[in-house]
Short mmCIF file of C-alpha atoms and ligand atoms in Angstrom, two decimals:
data_model
loop_
_atom_site.label_atom_id
_atom_site.label_comp_id
_atom_site.label_asym_id
_atom_site.label_seq_id
_atom_site.Cartn_x
_atom_site.Cartn_y
_atom_site.Cartn_z
CA MET S 344 11.30 -16.43 18.17
CA GLU S 345 10.95 -16.45 14.27
CA HIS S 346 7.44 -18.44 12.95
CA THR S 347 8.58 -18.43 9.23
CA VAL S 348 5.60 -19.17 7.11
CA GLU S 349 6.81 -21.25 3.91
CA SER S 350 7.03 -20.62 1.04
CA ASP S 351 8.95 -21.07 -1.82
CA LEU S 352 8.39 -17.90 -4.14
CA PHE S 353 12.08 -16.54 -2.73
CA GLU S 354 15.24 -17.61 -4.47
CA ARG S 355 18.51 -16.82 -3.16
CA ASP S 356 19.03 -13.34 -4.56
CA HIS S 357 15.40 -12.43 -2.97
CA LEU S 358 16.50 -13.61 0.77
CA GLU S 359 20.18 -11.87 0.80
CA PHE S 360 18.02 -8.50 -0.72
CA GLY S 361 15.46 -9.42 2.14
CA ARG S 362 18.20 -9.29 4.31
CA THR S 363 19.19 -6.20 3.35
CA VAL S 364 15.58 -4.34 4.14
CA ALA S 365 15.83 -6.18 7.57
CA GLU S 366 19.39 -4.37 8.18
CA PHE S 367 17.98 -1.08 6.82
CA VAL S 368 14.64 -1.53 9.30
CA LYS S 369 16.14 -2.59 12.31
CA ARG S 370 18.78 0.89 11.60
CA HIS S 371 15.96 3.18 10.50
CA VAL S 372 12.53 2.18 11.26
CA GLU S 373 12.23 0.51 14.38
CA PRO S 374 13.75 3.11 16.36
CA ASN S 375 11.67 5.73 15.09
CA LEU S 376 8.23 3.75 14.65
CA GLU S 377 6.68 5.76 17.93
CA ARG S 378 8.31 9.26 16.90
CA TRP S 379 6.60 8.90 13.53
CA ASP S 380 3.35 8.44 15.15
CA ARG S 381 3.71 11.31 17.07
CA ASP S 382 4.89 13.13 14.32
CA ARG S 383 2.27 12.32 11.74
CA LEU S 384 4.83 11.87 9.64
CA ILE S 385 7.77 10.18 8.49
CA ASP S 386 10.48 12.22 7.86
CA ARG S 387 12.06 12.56 4.37
CA ASP S 388 15.34 10.82 5.24
CA THR S 389 14.22 7.31 5.81
CA TRP S 390 12.81 7.56 2.11
CA ARG S 391 16.40 8.50 1.33
CA ALA S 392 18.17 6.24 3.17
CA ALA S 393 15.95 3.64 1.51
CA GLY S 394 17.16 5.10 -1.71
CA LYS S 395 20.33 4.75 -0.61
CA GLN S 396 19.82 1.25 0.12
CA GLY S 397 18.60 0.50 -3.12
CA LEU S 398 15.15 -0.66 -1.74
CA LEU S 399 13.08 2.08 -3.79
CA GLY S 400 12.02 2.78 -7.65
CA LEU S 401 13.53 -1.21 -8.30
CA ALA S 402 11.33 -0.56 -11.60
CA VAL S 403 13.14 2.14 -12.87
CA PRO S 404 14.64 0.89 -16.24
CA GLU S 405 18.32 1.14 -16.55
CA GLU S 406 18.45 4.11 -19.17
CA TYR S 407 16.71 6.30 -16.06
CA GLY S 408 19.66 5.20 -13.79
CA GLY S 409 17.56 2.26 -11.59
CA PRO S 410 18.60 -1.31 -11.75
CA GLY S 411 15.30 -1.94 -14.12
CA GLU S 412 14.05 -4.97 -11.68
CA THR S 413 10.94 -6.15 -12.63
CA ASP S 414 10.96 -9.43 -10.40
CA TYR S 415 8.55 -7.67 -7.93
CA ARG S 416 8.93 -11.00 -5.67
CA PHE S 417 11.87 -7.95 -4.55
CA ARG S 418 8.77 -6.14 -3.53
CA VAL S 419 7.40 -8.38 -2.06
CA ALA S 420 10.51 -8.70 -0.34
CA VAL S 421 10.43 -5.49 1.10
CA GLN S 422 6.56 -5.44 2.33
CA LEU S 423 7.00 -8.68 4.14
CA GLU S 424 10.32 -6.81 6.55
CA ILE S 425 8.65 -3.59 6.96
CA GLY S 426 5.78 -5.61 8.31
CA LYS S 427 8.10 -8.35 10.64
CA ALA S 428 8.12 -4.39 12.32
CA GLY S 429 5.19 -2.92 12.52
CA ALA S 430 5.36 -0.50 10.49
CA ALA S 431 2.17 -0.72 8.05
CA ALA S 432 2.21 3.92 7.40
CA LEU S 433 5.53 3.22 6.28
CA GLN S 434 4.41 -0.10 4.03
CA SER S 435 1.75 2.06 2.57
CA GLY S 436 3.65 5.00 1.59
CA PHE S 437 6.34 2.95 -0.28
CA SER S 438 3.31 1.01 -1.78
CA THR S 439 1.94 4.05 -3.17
CA ASN S 440 5.24 5.02 -4.61
CA ASP S 441 6.21 2.22 -6.14
CA ASP S 442 3.43 0.07 -6.96
CA ILE S 443 0.62 2.59 -7.72
CA VAL S 444 2.90 5.98 -8.79
CA LEU S 445 5.57 4.79 -10.69
CA ASN S 446 3.63 1.30 -12.51
CA TYR S 447 1.43 4.43 -13.84
CA LEU S 448 4.54 6.53 -14.95
CA LEU S 449 6.53 3.69 -15.71
CA ARG S 450 3.17 2.53 -18.19
CA HIS S 451 2.48 5.64 -19.52
CA ALA S 452 4.76 8.73 -19.31
CA ASP S 453 7.45 9.55 -22.45
CA HIS S 454 11.02 9.25 -22.71
CA GLU S 455 11.05 13.00 -22.02
CA GLN S 456 8.87 12.80 -18.84
CA LYS S 457 10.48 9.83 -17.33
CA GLN S 458 14.14 11.43 -17.53
CA ARG S 459 12.74 14.27 -15.39
CA TRP S 460 10.56 11.71 -12.92
CA LEU S 461 11.71 8.53 -12.61
CA PRO S 462 15.83 9.34 -11.11
CA GLY S 463 13.36 11.09 -8.03
CA PHE S 464 12.40 7.36 -7.27
CA LEU S 465 15.00 5.67 -7.17
CA THR S 466 16.72 8.43 -4.72
CA GLY S 467 13.60 8.69 -2.50
CA ASP S 468 13.96 12.40 -3.56
CA THR S 469 10.26 12.22 -5.01
CA ILE S 470 7.35 10.98 -3.01
CA GLY S 471 4.32 10.49 -4.97
CA ALA S 472 0.71 10.25 -4.58
CA ILE S 473 -2.03 9.23 -6.44
CA ALA S 474 -5.04 11.06 -6.03
CA MET S 475 -8.39 9.70 -7.09
CA THR S 476 -10.87 10.20 -4.14
CA GLU S 477 -13.09 12.87 -3.81
CA PRO S 478 -15.16 13.82 -1.18
CA GLY S 479 -18.41 12.85 -3.37
CA ALA S 480 -17.04 9.84 -5.40
CA GLY S 481 -14.66 6.86 -3.78
CA SER S 482 -15.51 3.71 -5.16
CA ASP S 483 -17.59 5.36 -7.80
CA LEU S 484 -15.41 6.72 -9.84
CA ARG S 485 -17.19 7.88 -12.71
CA GLY S 486 -19.31 10.21 -10.21
CA ILE S 487 -15.76 12.54 -9.48
CA GLU S 488 -16.08 16.51 -9.90
CA THR S 489 -12.50 17.44 -10.10
CA THR S 490 -11.69 18.63 -13.94
CA ALA S 491 -9.39 19.39 -16.61
CA VAL S 492 -10.21 21.48 -19.38
CA PRO S 493 -7.80 22.99 -22.63
CA ASP S 494 -6.31 26.17 -22.68
CA GLY S 495 -3.75 26.82 -24.76
CA ASP S 496 -0.66 24.59 -24.30
CA ASP S 497 -2.31 24.02 -20.79
CA TRP S 498 -4.61 22.47 -18.98
CA VAL S 499 -6.83 24.12 -16.33
CA LEU S 500 -7.30 21.87 -13.56
CA ASN S 501 -10.04 22.36 -10.69
CA GLY S 502 -11.28 20.62 -8.30
CA SER S 503 -10.54 18.57 -4.92
CA LYS S 504 -9.11 15.15 -3.79
CA THR S 505 -9.03 13.75 -0.37
CA PHE S 506 -7.74 10.76 1.78
CA ILE S 507 -4.87 10.96 0.11
CA THR S 508 -1.83 8.46 1.28
CA SER S 509 1.54 10.97 1.41
CA GLY S 510 -0.65 14.13 0.31
CA ILE S 511 1.73 16.52 2.87
CA LEU S 512 5.23 15.38 1.54
CA ALA S 513 4.02 14.36 -1.89
CA ASP S 514 6.46 16.45 -4.88
CA LEU S 515 4.17 14.92 -7.69
CA VAL S 516 0.71 13.79 -7.80
CA ILE S 517 -0.89 12.00 -10.28
CA VAL S 518 -4.79 13.37 -10.52
CA PHE S 519 -7.26 11.22 -12.20
CA ALA S 520 -9.80 14.19 -13.75
CA LYS S 521 -12.48 14.37 -15.96
CA THR S 522 -11.58 16.10 -19.27
CA GLY S 523 -15.22 17.00 -20.79
CA GLU S 524 -16.75 14.54 -23.39
CA ARG S 525 -13.59 12.77 -24.07
CA GLY S 526 -13.78 10.88 -20.35
CA PHE S 527 -11.03 10.93 -17.98
CA SER S 528 -7.28 11.98 -18.21
CA LEU S 529 -4.81 11.20 -15.53
CA PHE S 530 -2.30 14.48 -14.86
CA VAL S 531 0.94 15.16 -12.89
CA VAL S 532 0.54 18.25 -10.86
CA GLU S 533 4.05 19.48 -8.56
CA GLU S 534 5.11 20.80 -5.87
CA GLY S 535 5.08 24.39 -6.75
CA MET S 536 2.05 24.97 -9.18
CA ALA S 537 -0.26 27.90 -8.85
CA GLY S 538 -2.98 27.05 -7.02
CA PHE S 539 -2.00 23.93 -5.78
CA SER S 540 -2.56 23.06 -1.90
CA ARG S 541 -2.84 20.57 0.49
CA GLY S 542 -5.61 20.84 3.29
CA ARG S 543 -5.22 19.33 6.62
CA LYS S 544 -3.63 16.41 7.43
CA LEU S 545 -5.91 14.08 8.29
CA ASP S 546 -7.01 12.65 12.01
CA LYS S 547 -7.10 8.86 11.25
CA ILE S 548 -7.73 6.27 13.99
CA GLY S 549 -4.91 4.03 12.63
CA LEU S 550 -1.67 4.63 10.65
CA HIS S 551 -0.70 7.60 12.52
CA ALA S 552 2.51 8.27 10.48
CA GLN S 553 0.82 8.63 7.38
CA ASP S 554 0.19 11.95 6.06
CA THR S 555 -3.07 11.35 4.26
CA ALA S 556 -4.56 14.86 3.01
CA GLU S 557 -7.23 16.74 1.50
CA LEU S 558 -5.65 17.98 -1.95
CA PHE S 559 -7.15 21.48 -3.79
CA PHE S 560 -6.73 22.55 -6.87
CA ASP S 561 -8.35 26.08 -7.75
CA ASN S 562 -7.17 26.98 -11.93
CA VAL S 563 -4.07 24.83 -11.56
CA ARG S 564 -1.80 25.70 -15.01
CA VAL S 565 -1.03 22.44 -15.96
CA PRO S 566 1.13 22.09 -19.22
CA ALA S 567 0.39 20.09 -21.74
CA GLY S 568 3.56 17.78 -20.60
CA ASN S 569 2.27 16.81 -17.58
CA LEU S 570 -0.38 14.75 -19.58
CA LEU S 571 0.09 11.29 -18.48
CA GLY S 572 -0.63 9.18 -22.01
CA GLU S 573 -3.37 10.09 -24.40
CA VAL S 574 -6.91 12.30 -23.45
CA GLY S 575 -10.07 9.96 -22.58
CA ALA S 576 -7.83 6.75 -21.06
CA GLY S 577 -7.27 7.49 -18.17
CA LEU S 578 -10.41 4.94 -16.29
CA ASP S 579 -8.73 2.10 -18.78
CA TYR S 580 -5.16 3.17 -17.33
CA LEU S 581 -6.58 2.58 -13.30
CA LYS S 582 -8.02 -0.37 -14.72
CA ARG S 583 -4.82 -1.70 -15.52
CA SER S 584 -2.73 -0.43 -12.28
CA LEU S 585 -5.34 -1.19 -9.89
CA PRO S 586 -4.23 -5.00 -9.89
CA LEU S 587 -0.90 -4.45 -8.49
CA GLU S 588 -2.05 -1.56 -6.17
CA ARG S 589 -4.36 -4.43 -4.70
CA LEU S 590 -1.81 -7.45 -5.07
CA GLY S 591 0.67 -4.72 -2.40
CA ILE S 592 -2.48 -4.01 0.12
CA ALA S 593 -2.52 -7.72 -0.07
CA ILE S 594 0.54 -8.78 1.07
CA ALA S 595 1.11 -5.87 3.54
CA GLY S 596 -1.63 -7.69 5.39
CA GLN S 597 -0.53 -10.82 4.85
CA ALA S 598 2.67 -9.81 6.01
CA SER S 599 1.11 -7.90 9.15
CA ALA S 600 -0.92 -10.94 9.53
CA GLU S 601 2.13 -13.06 9.94
CA ALA S 602 3.60 -10.59 11.92
CA VAL S 603 1.19 -10.47 14.22
CA LEU S 604 0.18 -14.17 14.83
CA GLY S 605 3.82 -14.37 15.38
CA TRP S 606 3.99 -11.95 18.70
CA THR S 607 0.99 -14.22 19.69
CA LEU S 608 2.45 -17.42 19.84
CA ASP S 609 5.15 -15.62 21.94
CA TYR S 610 2.78 -14.55 24.02
CA THR S 611 0.71 -16.85 24.58
CA ARG S 612 2.74 -19.17 25.49
CA GLU S 613 4.38 -17.51 28.09
CA ARG S 614 1.92 -15.97 29.78
CA THR S 615 0.10 -17.81 32.75
CA ALA S 616 -3.50 -18.42 34.14
CA PHE S 617 -4.69 -20.63 36.64
CA GLY S 618 -1.77 -21.84 36.70
CA ARG S 619 -1.24 -22.75 32.83
CA ARG S 620 0.10 -21.37 29.94
CA ILE S 621 -2.99 -19.24 28.42
CA ALA S 622 -1.47 -21.42 25.06
CA ASP S 623 -2.81 -24.86 26.47
CA PHE S 624 -6.26 -23.21 26.43
CA GLN S 625 -8.53 -25.53 24.30
CA VAL S 626 -9.76 -21.99 22.73
CA LEU S 627 -6.53 -20.17 22.09
CA ALA S 628 -4.90 -23.11 20.89
CA HIS S 629 -7.71 -24.05 18.47
CA GLN S 630 -7.81 -20.30 16.86
CA LEU S 631 -4.15 -20.53 16.80
CA ALA S 632 -4.04 -23.10 15.21
CA GLU S 633 -6.89 -22.18 12.28
CA LEU S 634 -5.11 -18.61 12.18
CA ARG S 635 -1.68 -20.49 11.06
CA THR S 636 -3.47 -22.53 8.65
CA ALA S 637 -5.73 -19.83 7.36
CA ILE S 638 -2.09 -17.56 6.89
CA GLU S 639 -0.41 -20.57 4.76
CA VAL S 640 -3.36 -20.76 2.63
CA SER S 641 -3.62 -17.58 2.10
CA ARG S 642 -0.20 -17.27 1.38
CA SER S 643 -0.20 -20.03 -1.05
CA TYR S 644 -2.56 -18.40 -3.28
CA LEU S 645 -0.86 -14.86 -2.94
CA ASP S 646 2.93 -16.55 -3.64
CA ARG S 647 0.55 -17.62 -6.76
CA CYS S 648 -0.45 -13.99 -7.64
CA VAL S 649 3.09 -12.87 -7.37
CA ARG S 650 4.58 -15.41 -9.96
CA GLU S 651 1.51 -14.44 -12.62
CA TRP S 652 1.72 -10.72 -12.08
CA ASN S 653 5.69 -11.64 -12.91
CA LYS S 654 3.98 -12.97 -16.09
CA GLY S 655 1.72 -10.26 -17.10
CA THR S 656 -1.01 -12.84 -16.10
CA LEU S 657 -2.80 -11.38 -13.29
CA SER S 658 -6.00 -11.03 -13.91
CA ALA S 659 -7.91 -8.16 -12.28
CA ALA S 660 -10.72 -10.36 -10.47
CA ASP S 661 -7.87 -12.67 -8.80
CA ALA S 662 -6.10 -9.31 -7.69
CA ALA S 663 -9.48 -8.03 -6.08
CA LYS S 664 -9.47 -12.36 -4.41
CA ALA S 665 -6.34 -11.34 -3.65
CA LYS S 666 -6.83 -7.55 -2.02
CA PHE S 667 -10.21 -9.18 0.24
CA TRP S 668 -9.13 -12.66 1.28
CA ALA S 669 -5.77 -11.58 2.49
CA THR S 670 -7.08 -8.21 4.25
CA ASP S 671 -10.55 -10.09 5.83
CA LEU S 672 -8.11 -12.60 7.02
CA GLN S 673 -5.47 -9.69 8.15
CA GLY S 674 -8.61 -8.08 10.60
CA ARG S 675 -9.59 -11.61 11.80
CA VAL S 676 -6.05 -12.14 12.73
CA VAL S 677 -5.31 -8.70 14.85
CA ASP S 678 -8.54 -9.20 16.53
CA THR S 679 -8.12 -12.56 17.61
CA ALA S 680 -4.48 -11.14 18.40
CA VAL S 681 -5.98 -8.18 20.69
CA GLN S 682 -7.79 -10.69 22.37
CA MET S 683 -5.22 -13.33 23.33
CA HIS S 684 -3.46 -10.28 24.70
CA GLY S 685 -6.32 -9.65 27.39
CA GLY S 686 -5.77 -6.66 28.62
CA TYR S 687 -2.36 -5.70 27.03
CA GLY S 688 -3.36 -5.91 23.66
CA TYR S 689 -5.92 -2.49 24.33
CA MET S 690 -2.32 -0.75 25.24
CA MET S 691 -0.61 0.98 22.54
CA GLU S 692 2.79 0.42 23.65
CA TYR S 693 1.96 -3.01 22.73
CA PRO S 694 2.34 -3.63 18.92
CA VAL S 695 -0.59 -6.06 18.83
CA ALA S 696 -2.48 -2.90 19.75
CA LYS S 697 -0.93 -0.75 16.62
CA ALA S 698 -1.31 -3.40 14.20
CA PHE S 699 -4.84 -3.33 15.12
CA VAL S 700 -5.50 0.15 14.24
CA ASP S 701 -3.41 -0.30 11.41
CA ALA S 702 -5.41 -3.26 10.06
CA ARG S 703 -8.94 -1.00 9.93
CA ILE S 704 -8.27 0.98 6.45
CA GLN S 705 -6.92 -2.39 4.87
CA ARG S 706 -10.22 -3.86 3.80
CA ILE S 707 -11.49 0.06 2.61
CA TYR S 708 -8.45 1.49 0.46
CA GLY S 709 -7.57 0.47 -2.93
CA GLY S 710 -11.05 -0.42 -3.35
CA THR S 711 -13.38 -1.75 -0.42
CA ASN S 712 -13.65 -5.73 0.39
CA GLU S 713 -17.32 -5.07 -1.20
CA ILE S 714 -16.55 -3.81 -4.63
CA MET S 715 -13.50 -6.47 -4.57
CA LYS S 716 -16.94 -8.99 -4.06
CA GLU S 717 -18.48 -7.19 -7.11
CA ILE S 718 -15.12 -7.40 -9.36
CA VAL S 719 -15.38 -11.11 -9.01
CA GLN S 720 -18.72 -11.37 -8.90
CA LYS S 721 -18.64 -9.93 -12.66
CA ASP S 722 -16.39 -12.64 -13.96
CA LEU S 723 -18.25 -15.49 -12.57
CA ILE S 724 -21.52 -14.44 -12.61
CA GLY S 725 -21.35 -11.22 -15.08
CA ARG S 726 -24.50 -9.59 -12.75
CA PRO S 727 -24.76 -5.76 -13.66
C1 FAD Y 136 -6.31 5.82 5.12
C2 FAD Y 136 -6.54 6.29 3.81
C3 FAD Y 136 -5.83 6.59 2.62
C4 FAD Y 136 -6.00 6.50 1.16
N1 FAD Y 136 -5.97 6.52 0.01
C5 FAD Y 136 -5.80 6.89 -0.72
C6 FAD Y 136 -4.78 7.51 -2.00
O1 FAD Y 136 -3.78 7.41 -1.79
N2 FAD Y 136 -5.65 7.54 -2.91
C7 FAD Y 136 -7.54 8.14 -3.37
O2 FAD Y 136 -7.28 7.78 -4.34
N3 FAD Y 136 -7.62 7.57 -2.37
C8 FAD Y 136 -7.33 7.16 -1.21
N4 FAD Y 136 -8.17 6.55 0.13
C9 FAD Y 136 -9.20 6.43 -0.63
C10 FAD Y 136 -10.32 4.63 -0.28
O3 FAD Y 136 -9.71 4.64 -1.53
C11 FAD Y 136 -11.90 5.15 -0.40
O4 FAD Y 136 -11.80 5.91 1.06
C12 FAD Y 136 -12.45 3.61 -0.57
O5 FAD Y 136 -12.46 3.80 -1.73
C13 FAD Y 136 -13.93 3.87 -0.29
O6 FAD Y 136 -14.55 5.08 -1.09
P1 FAD Y 136 -15.61 5.62 -0.29
O7 FAD Y 136 -14.59 6.43 1.00
O8 FAD Y 136 -16.05 7.90 -1.26
O9 FAD Y 136 -17.35 5.10 0.00
P2 FAD Y 136 -18.11 4.64 -0.94
O10 FAD Y 136 -17.47 4.54 -2.20
O11 FAD Y 136 -19.61 5.79 -0.31
O12 FAD Y 136 -18.45 3.10 -0.22
C14 FAD Y 136 -19.14 3.87 1.43
C15 FAD Y 136 -19.26 1.93 1.66
O13 FAD Y 136 -20.56 1.56 0.55
C16 FAD Y 136 -20.19 0.95 -0.13
N5 FAD Y 136 -20.22 0.26 -1.37
C17 FAD Y 136 -19.94 1.31 -2.34
N6 FAD Y 136 -20.36 1.01 -3.48
C18 FAD Y 136 -21.30 -0.41 -3.18
C19 FAD Y 136 -21.50 -1.10 -4.10
N7 FAD Y 136 -21.77 -1.02 -5.75
N8 FAD Y 136 -22.06 -2.49 -3.81
C20 FAD Y 136 -21.82 -3.00 -2.35
N9 FAD Y 136 -21.16 -2.23 -1.77
C21 FAD Y 136 -20.99 -0.92 -1.82
C22 FAD Y 136 -18.50 0.52 -0.20
O14 FAD Y 136 -17.59 -0.69 0.35
C23 FAD Y 136 -18.79 1.34 1.82
O15 FAD Y 136 -18.61 -0.28 2.18
C24 FAD Y 136 -7.93 6.40 0.60
C25 FAD Y 136 -8.53 6.50 2.41
C26 FAD Y 136 -8.31 6.11 3.70
C27 FAD Y 136 -8.63 6.11 4.80
#
């Protein structure tokens, strides 16, 4: 049964687009979910199929062959439909491409770079990654040790990154590196550059289908034409783009929470114990009522954030609130949902179990929820 959460975010075009996404999910996602988890990888054909359906690279401008659709509600439609199928790894892969990597390229790449890189984001031929985190520095990105040193027309890149989403498949990686006294800068490292290698596919407790990996840079000569934007502006670029990354994570969390609560409502209305539906036990009924209320309230706030993003007025603090709020709620929903499914909730063949393990990372990546509260408190109180 559908348990749609009230929202007036979408107009006719978004609803229609949502139906196209739903069709894609039915044909290309649902039949492959288990295999992707087993393979620890989502195959490239899925990306290309999504490209063919017009689900990727929506924001690529017309002059580079795209629809130039900057209304973020279409991205929300993609995330919600994929979330309904419980395909969290695909959500995070697509979000890394469209909300993060593409966003950096649109903002900071020059015309020649856009001509080179943007078309692949439309067709699904280019899988992108963002490499900020290192073994020794995650929350505190100023502590990174990867360096880029100028040498003739090139930059020589040395260092390593870890926990990189799409790290195994990525054709294009935006690398955050130290550029000496000139601060931090962003470089685009491409598949095939000498000295660029990938480590093992990391073994995670959830998001099994996501190819999270370590990346190594050993004297990689990065041509000057692969520097993104200005030297020394890297940290500023991150600050400007992280709000969209966080909004994307919040929406993925909301999508999962809505889907999981729906499955749980269905389950608790069917399962019986002591001669009645388990949903009729007041303890469960009240928990369901609370979660549904929290989900509706959360959706209203996220809808507002999406509208703010479209207007260009979403603040870093509001995006941080959205991220920690929606992902904390997602955590509460999946945990309660597993409990209400009893032993079946612990079985991976039940989607609720997969949603449970997939959800845990949401409070960690994109900036931990503690860091989100730091951003909010700085805006509110200004404590250093
Ligand atoms: C599956 C997965 C995918 C990821 N994808 C990417 C990716 O694509 N690209 C990328 O660059 N990174 C990625 N990451 C990395 C992720 O963003 C970091 O793991 C995260 O930012 C935390 O950094 P850390 O692991 O170094 O933890 P730490 O920074 O060491 O934090 C450890 C703990 O200390 C807390 N803490 C730290 N500082 C403070 C503070 N000031 N106040 C309060 N608490 C604090 C943290 O909240 C956390 O609980 C991914 C991680 C995973 C697991």
